[in-house]
mmCIF file of C-alpha atoms in Angstrom:
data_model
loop_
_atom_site.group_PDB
_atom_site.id
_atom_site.type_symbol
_atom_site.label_atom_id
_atom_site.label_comp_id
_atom_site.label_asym_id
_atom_site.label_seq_id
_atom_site.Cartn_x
_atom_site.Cartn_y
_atom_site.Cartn_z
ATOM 1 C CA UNK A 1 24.700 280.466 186.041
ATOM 2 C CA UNK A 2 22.988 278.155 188.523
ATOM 3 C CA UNK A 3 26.500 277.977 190.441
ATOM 4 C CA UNK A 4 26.676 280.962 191.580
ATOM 5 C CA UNK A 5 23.083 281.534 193.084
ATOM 6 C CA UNK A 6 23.940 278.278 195.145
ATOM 7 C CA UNK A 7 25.532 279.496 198.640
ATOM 8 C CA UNK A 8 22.259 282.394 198.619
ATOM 9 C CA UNK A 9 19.629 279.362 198.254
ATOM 10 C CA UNK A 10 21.504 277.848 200.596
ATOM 11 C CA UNK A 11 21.168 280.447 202.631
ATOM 12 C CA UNK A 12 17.559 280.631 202.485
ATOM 13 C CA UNK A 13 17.089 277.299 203.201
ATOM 14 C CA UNK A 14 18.733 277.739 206.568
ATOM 15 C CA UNK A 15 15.376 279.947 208.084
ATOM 16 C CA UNK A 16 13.141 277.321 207.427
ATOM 17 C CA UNK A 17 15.124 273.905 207.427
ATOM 18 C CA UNK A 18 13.754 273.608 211.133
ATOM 19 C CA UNK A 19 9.898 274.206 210.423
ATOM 20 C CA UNK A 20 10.052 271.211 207.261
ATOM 21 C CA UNK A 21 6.831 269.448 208.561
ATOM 22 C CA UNK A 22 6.964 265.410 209.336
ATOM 23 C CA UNK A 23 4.776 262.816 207.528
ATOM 24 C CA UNK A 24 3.655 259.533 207.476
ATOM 25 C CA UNK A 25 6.493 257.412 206.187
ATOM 26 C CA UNK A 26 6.402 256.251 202.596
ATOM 27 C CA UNK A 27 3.943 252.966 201.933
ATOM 28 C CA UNK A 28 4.884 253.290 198.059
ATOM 29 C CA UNK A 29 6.630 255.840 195.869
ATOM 30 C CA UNK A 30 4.573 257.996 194.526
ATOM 31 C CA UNK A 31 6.757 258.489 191.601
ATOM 32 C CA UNK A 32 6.276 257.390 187.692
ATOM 33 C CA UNK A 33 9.314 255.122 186.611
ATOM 34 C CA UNK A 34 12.357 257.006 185.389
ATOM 35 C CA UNK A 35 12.177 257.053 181.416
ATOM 36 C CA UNK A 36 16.239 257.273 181.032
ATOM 37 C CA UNK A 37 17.820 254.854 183.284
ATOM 38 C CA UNK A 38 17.894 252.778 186.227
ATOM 39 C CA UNK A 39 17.618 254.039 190.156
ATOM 40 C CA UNK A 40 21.306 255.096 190.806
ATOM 41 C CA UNK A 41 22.888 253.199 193.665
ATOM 42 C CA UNK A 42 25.271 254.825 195.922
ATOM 43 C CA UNK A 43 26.320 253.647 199.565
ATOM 44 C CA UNK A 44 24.619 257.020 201.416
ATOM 45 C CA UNK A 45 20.530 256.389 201.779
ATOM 46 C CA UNK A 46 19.560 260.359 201.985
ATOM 47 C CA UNK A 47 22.143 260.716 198.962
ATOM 48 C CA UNK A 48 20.006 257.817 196.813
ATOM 49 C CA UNK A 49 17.075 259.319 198.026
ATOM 50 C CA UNK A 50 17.916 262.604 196.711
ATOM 51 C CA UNK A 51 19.027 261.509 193.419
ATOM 52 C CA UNK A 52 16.131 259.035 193.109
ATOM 53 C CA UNK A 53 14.094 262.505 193.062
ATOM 54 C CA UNK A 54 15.642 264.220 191.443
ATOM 55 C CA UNK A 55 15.848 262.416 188.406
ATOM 56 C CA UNK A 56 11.810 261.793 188.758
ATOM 57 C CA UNK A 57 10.875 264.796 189.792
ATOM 58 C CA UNK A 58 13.391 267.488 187.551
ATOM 59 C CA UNK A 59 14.926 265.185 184.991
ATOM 60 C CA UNK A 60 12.105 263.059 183.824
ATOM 61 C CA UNK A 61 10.201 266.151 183.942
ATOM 62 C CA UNK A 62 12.305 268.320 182.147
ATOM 63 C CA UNK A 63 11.729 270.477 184.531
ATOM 64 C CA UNK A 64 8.159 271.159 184.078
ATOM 65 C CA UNK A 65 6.922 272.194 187.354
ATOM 66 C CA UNK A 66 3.134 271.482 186.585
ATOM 67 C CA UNK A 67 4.191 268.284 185.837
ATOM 68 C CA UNK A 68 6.092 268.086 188.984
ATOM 69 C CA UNK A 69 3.103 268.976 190.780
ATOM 70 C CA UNK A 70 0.702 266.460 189.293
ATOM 71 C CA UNK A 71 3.042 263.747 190.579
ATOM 72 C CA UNK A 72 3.430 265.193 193.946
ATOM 73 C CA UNK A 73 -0.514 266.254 194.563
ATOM 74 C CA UNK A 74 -1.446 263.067 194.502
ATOM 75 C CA UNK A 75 -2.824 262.883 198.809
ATOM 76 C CA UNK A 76 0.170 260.411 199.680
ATOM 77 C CA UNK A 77 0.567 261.941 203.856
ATOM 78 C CA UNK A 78 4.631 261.773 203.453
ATOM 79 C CA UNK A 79 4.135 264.167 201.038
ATOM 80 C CA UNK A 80 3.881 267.959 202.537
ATOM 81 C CA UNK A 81 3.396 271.407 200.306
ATOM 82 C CA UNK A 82 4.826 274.342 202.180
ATOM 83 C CA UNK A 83 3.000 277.560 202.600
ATOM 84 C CA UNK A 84 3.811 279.927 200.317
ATOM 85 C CA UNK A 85 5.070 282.102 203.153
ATOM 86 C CA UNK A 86 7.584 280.218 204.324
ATOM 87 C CA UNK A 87 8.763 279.195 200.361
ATOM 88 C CA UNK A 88 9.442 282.706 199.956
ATOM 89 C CA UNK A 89 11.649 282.904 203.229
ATOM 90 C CA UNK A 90 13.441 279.351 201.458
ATOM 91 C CA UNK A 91 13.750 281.678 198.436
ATOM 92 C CA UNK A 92 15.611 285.088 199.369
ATOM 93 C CA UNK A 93 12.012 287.057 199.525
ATOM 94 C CA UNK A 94 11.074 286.030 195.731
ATOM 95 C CA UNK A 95 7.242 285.223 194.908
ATOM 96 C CA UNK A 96 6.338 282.798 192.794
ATOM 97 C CA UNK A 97 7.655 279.538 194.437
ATOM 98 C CA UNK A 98 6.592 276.827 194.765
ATOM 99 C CA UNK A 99 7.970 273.357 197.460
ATOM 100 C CA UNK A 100 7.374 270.563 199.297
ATOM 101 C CA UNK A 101 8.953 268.598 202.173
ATOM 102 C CA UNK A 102 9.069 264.704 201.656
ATOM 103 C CA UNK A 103 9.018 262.386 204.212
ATOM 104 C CA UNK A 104 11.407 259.897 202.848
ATOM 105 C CA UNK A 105 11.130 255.487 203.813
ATOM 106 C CA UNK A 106 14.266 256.082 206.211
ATOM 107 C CA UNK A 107 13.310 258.690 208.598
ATOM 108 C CA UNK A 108 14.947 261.947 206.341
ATOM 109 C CA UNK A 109 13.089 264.978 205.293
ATOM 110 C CA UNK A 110 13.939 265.922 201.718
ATOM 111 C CA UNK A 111 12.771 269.255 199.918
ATOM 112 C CA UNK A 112 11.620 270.029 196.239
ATOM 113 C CA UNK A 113 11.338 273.163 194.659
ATOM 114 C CA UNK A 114 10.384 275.445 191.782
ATOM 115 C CA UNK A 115 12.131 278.720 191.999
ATOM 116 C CA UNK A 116 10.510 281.207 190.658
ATOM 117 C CA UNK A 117 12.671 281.128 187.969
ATOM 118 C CA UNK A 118 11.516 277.675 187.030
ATOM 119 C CA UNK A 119 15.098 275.759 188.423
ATOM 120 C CA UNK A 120 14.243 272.702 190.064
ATOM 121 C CA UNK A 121 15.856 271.757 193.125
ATOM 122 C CA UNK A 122 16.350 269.258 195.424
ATOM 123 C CA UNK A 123 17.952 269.602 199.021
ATOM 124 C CA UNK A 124 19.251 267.068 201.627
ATOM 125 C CA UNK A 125 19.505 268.529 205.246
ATOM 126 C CA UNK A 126 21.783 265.897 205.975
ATOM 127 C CA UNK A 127 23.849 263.734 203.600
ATOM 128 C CA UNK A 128 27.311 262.523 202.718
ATOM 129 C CA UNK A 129 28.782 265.109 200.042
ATOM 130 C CA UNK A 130 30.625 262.423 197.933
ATOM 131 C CA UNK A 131 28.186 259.724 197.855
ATOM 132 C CA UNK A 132 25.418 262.707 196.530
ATOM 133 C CA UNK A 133 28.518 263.905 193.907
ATOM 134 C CA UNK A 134 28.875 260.264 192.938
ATOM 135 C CA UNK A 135 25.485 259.532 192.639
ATOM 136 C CA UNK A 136 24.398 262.374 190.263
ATOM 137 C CA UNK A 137 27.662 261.392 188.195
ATOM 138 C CA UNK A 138 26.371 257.970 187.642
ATOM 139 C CA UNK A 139 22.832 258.504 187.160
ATOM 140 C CA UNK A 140 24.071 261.020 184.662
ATOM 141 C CA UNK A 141 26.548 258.437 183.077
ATOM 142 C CA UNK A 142 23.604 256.427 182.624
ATOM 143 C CA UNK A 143 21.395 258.820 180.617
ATOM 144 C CA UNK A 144 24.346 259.582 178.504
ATOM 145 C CA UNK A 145 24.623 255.986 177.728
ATOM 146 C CA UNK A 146 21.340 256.666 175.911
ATOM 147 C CA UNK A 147 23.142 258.391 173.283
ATOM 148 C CA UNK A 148 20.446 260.882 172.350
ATOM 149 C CA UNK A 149 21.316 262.840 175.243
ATOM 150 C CA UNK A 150 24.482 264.742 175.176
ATOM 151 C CA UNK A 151 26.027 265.257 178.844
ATOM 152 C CA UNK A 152 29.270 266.588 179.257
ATOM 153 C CA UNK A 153 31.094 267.983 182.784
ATOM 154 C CA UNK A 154 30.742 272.171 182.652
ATOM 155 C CA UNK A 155 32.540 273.140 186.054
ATOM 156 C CA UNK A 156 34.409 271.878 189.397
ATOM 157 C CA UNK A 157 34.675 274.792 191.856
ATOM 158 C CA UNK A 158 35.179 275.611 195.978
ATOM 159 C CA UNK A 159 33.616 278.340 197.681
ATOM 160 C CA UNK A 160 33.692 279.624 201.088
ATOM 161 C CA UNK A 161 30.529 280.783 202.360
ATOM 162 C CA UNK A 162 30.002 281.676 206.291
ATOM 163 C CA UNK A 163 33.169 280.133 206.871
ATOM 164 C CA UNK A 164 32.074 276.728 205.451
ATOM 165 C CA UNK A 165 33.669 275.174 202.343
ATOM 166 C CA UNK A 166 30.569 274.163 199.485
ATOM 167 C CA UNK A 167 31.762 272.116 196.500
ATOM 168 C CA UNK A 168 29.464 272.670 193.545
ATOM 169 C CA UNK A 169 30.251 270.628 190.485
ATOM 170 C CA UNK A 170 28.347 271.244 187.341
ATOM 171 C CA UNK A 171 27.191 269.431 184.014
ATOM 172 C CA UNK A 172 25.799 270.732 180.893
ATOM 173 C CA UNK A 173 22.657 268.606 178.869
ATOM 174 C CA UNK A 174 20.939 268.773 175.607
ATOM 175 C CA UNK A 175 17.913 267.917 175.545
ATOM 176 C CA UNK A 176 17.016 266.155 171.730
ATOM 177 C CA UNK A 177 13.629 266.555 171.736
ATOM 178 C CA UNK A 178 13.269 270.313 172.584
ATOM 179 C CA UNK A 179 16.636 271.554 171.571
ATOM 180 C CA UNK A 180 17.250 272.925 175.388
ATOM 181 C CA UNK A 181 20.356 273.435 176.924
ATOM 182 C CA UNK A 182 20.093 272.162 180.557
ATOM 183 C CA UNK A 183 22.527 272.411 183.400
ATOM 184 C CA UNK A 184 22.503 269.967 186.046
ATOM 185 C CA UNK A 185 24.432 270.946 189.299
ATOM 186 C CA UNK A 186 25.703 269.341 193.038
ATOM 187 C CA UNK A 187 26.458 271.547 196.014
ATOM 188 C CA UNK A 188 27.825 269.922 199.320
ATOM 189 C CA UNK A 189 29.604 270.909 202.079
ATOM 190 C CA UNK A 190 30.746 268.645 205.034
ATOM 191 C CA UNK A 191 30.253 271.469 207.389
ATOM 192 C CA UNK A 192 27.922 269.719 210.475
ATOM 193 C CA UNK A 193 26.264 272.777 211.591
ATOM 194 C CA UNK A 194 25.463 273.709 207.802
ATOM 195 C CA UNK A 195 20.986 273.473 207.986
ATOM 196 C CA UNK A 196 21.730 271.785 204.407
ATOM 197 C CA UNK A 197 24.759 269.704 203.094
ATOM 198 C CA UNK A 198 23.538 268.934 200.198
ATOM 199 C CA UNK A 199 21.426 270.639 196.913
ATOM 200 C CA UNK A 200 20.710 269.258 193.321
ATOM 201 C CA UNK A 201 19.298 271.310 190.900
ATOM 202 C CA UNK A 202 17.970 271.272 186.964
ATOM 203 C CA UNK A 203 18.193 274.461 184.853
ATOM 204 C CA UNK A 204 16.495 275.123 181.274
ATOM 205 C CA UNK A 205 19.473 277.836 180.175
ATOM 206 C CA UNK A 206 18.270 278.427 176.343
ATOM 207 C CA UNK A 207 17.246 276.662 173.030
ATOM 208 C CA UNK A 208 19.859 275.399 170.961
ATOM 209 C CA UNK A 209 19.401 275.443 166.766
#
């Protein structure tokens, strides 16, 4: 399960979280409109911006990661693809990744990546931990008001990694079209000195009849 691989991506994140090259700021999103439902709105800025791509980026794509990578290599200078070097530091050693840094309208620095396991993932260096948990709930809320897709809470749990407290809440999706079973998870902590307070990430876990 995606949970429990959390607080060791985490951990990865933390060697390179200082390096995450700066951009041009964002003239226009270079993002195709969400297919499912509206922009979520929470209060937090970095925790819309998160959410906003995550749902274009790993949702909309159902994961696809060449997908993913069509809408990001599109020469937009907020828009940053990290060596492959320093995605395997992000990545506990693993080849195969793949990530960018985003240089979001506000000033933030957001992160997407492929692991090599194909789990999308977005990360927030700095962002309020409810207002990311609500958001995700509500966007989510809002595809399940679709009816075709199925989403349904999977797990609520606390864990204390390098003496910080992480909250990773889970949710469980079928995907119609495919059959898939997806996972969609939050991880936050409100630790200050944590190098990220805040992941999302999208997991393909197996084909359903």
């Amino acid at each position: 399960m995606a949970r429990r691989r959390w607080p060791a991506a985490l951990a990865a994140f933390a060697a390179a979280a200082a390096a995450l090259p700066a951009g041009a700021q964002f003239t226009d999103r270079p993002y195709p409109d969400h297919p499912l439902a509206d922009k979520p709105r929470v209060s937090d800025p970095e925790a819309h911006d998160a959410v906003d791509l995550f749902s274009r980026l790993c949702v909309s794509t159902h994961g696809d990661r060449s997908r993913a990578t069509e809408i990001l290599a599109d020469g937009d200078s907020s828009i940053e693809k990290l060596d492959s070097r320093m995605v395997r530091q992000m990545q506990g050693g693993k080849d195969g990744g793949i990530a960018w840094a985003i240089r979001m309208p506000l000033g933030e620095k957001l992160l997407v990546e492929f692991e090599p396991s194909g789990t999308c993932v977005v990360r927030a260096p700095r962002v309020d931990g409810r207002s990311l948990e609500d958001g995700l709930k509500n966007f989510l809320s809002e595809v399940a008001a679709n009816r075709e897709f199925k989403v349904r809470p999977a797990g609520d749990d606390e864990k204390t990694v390098d003496k910080r407290k992480y909250h990773f809440v889970t949710y469980s999706m079928h995907l119609p079209d495919t059959g898939q079973q997806v996972e969609l998870g939050v991880a936050t902590t409100d630790a200050k000195d944590a190098f990220v307070q805040g992941s999302l990430t999208y997991e393909i876990l197996a084909s359903t009849p």
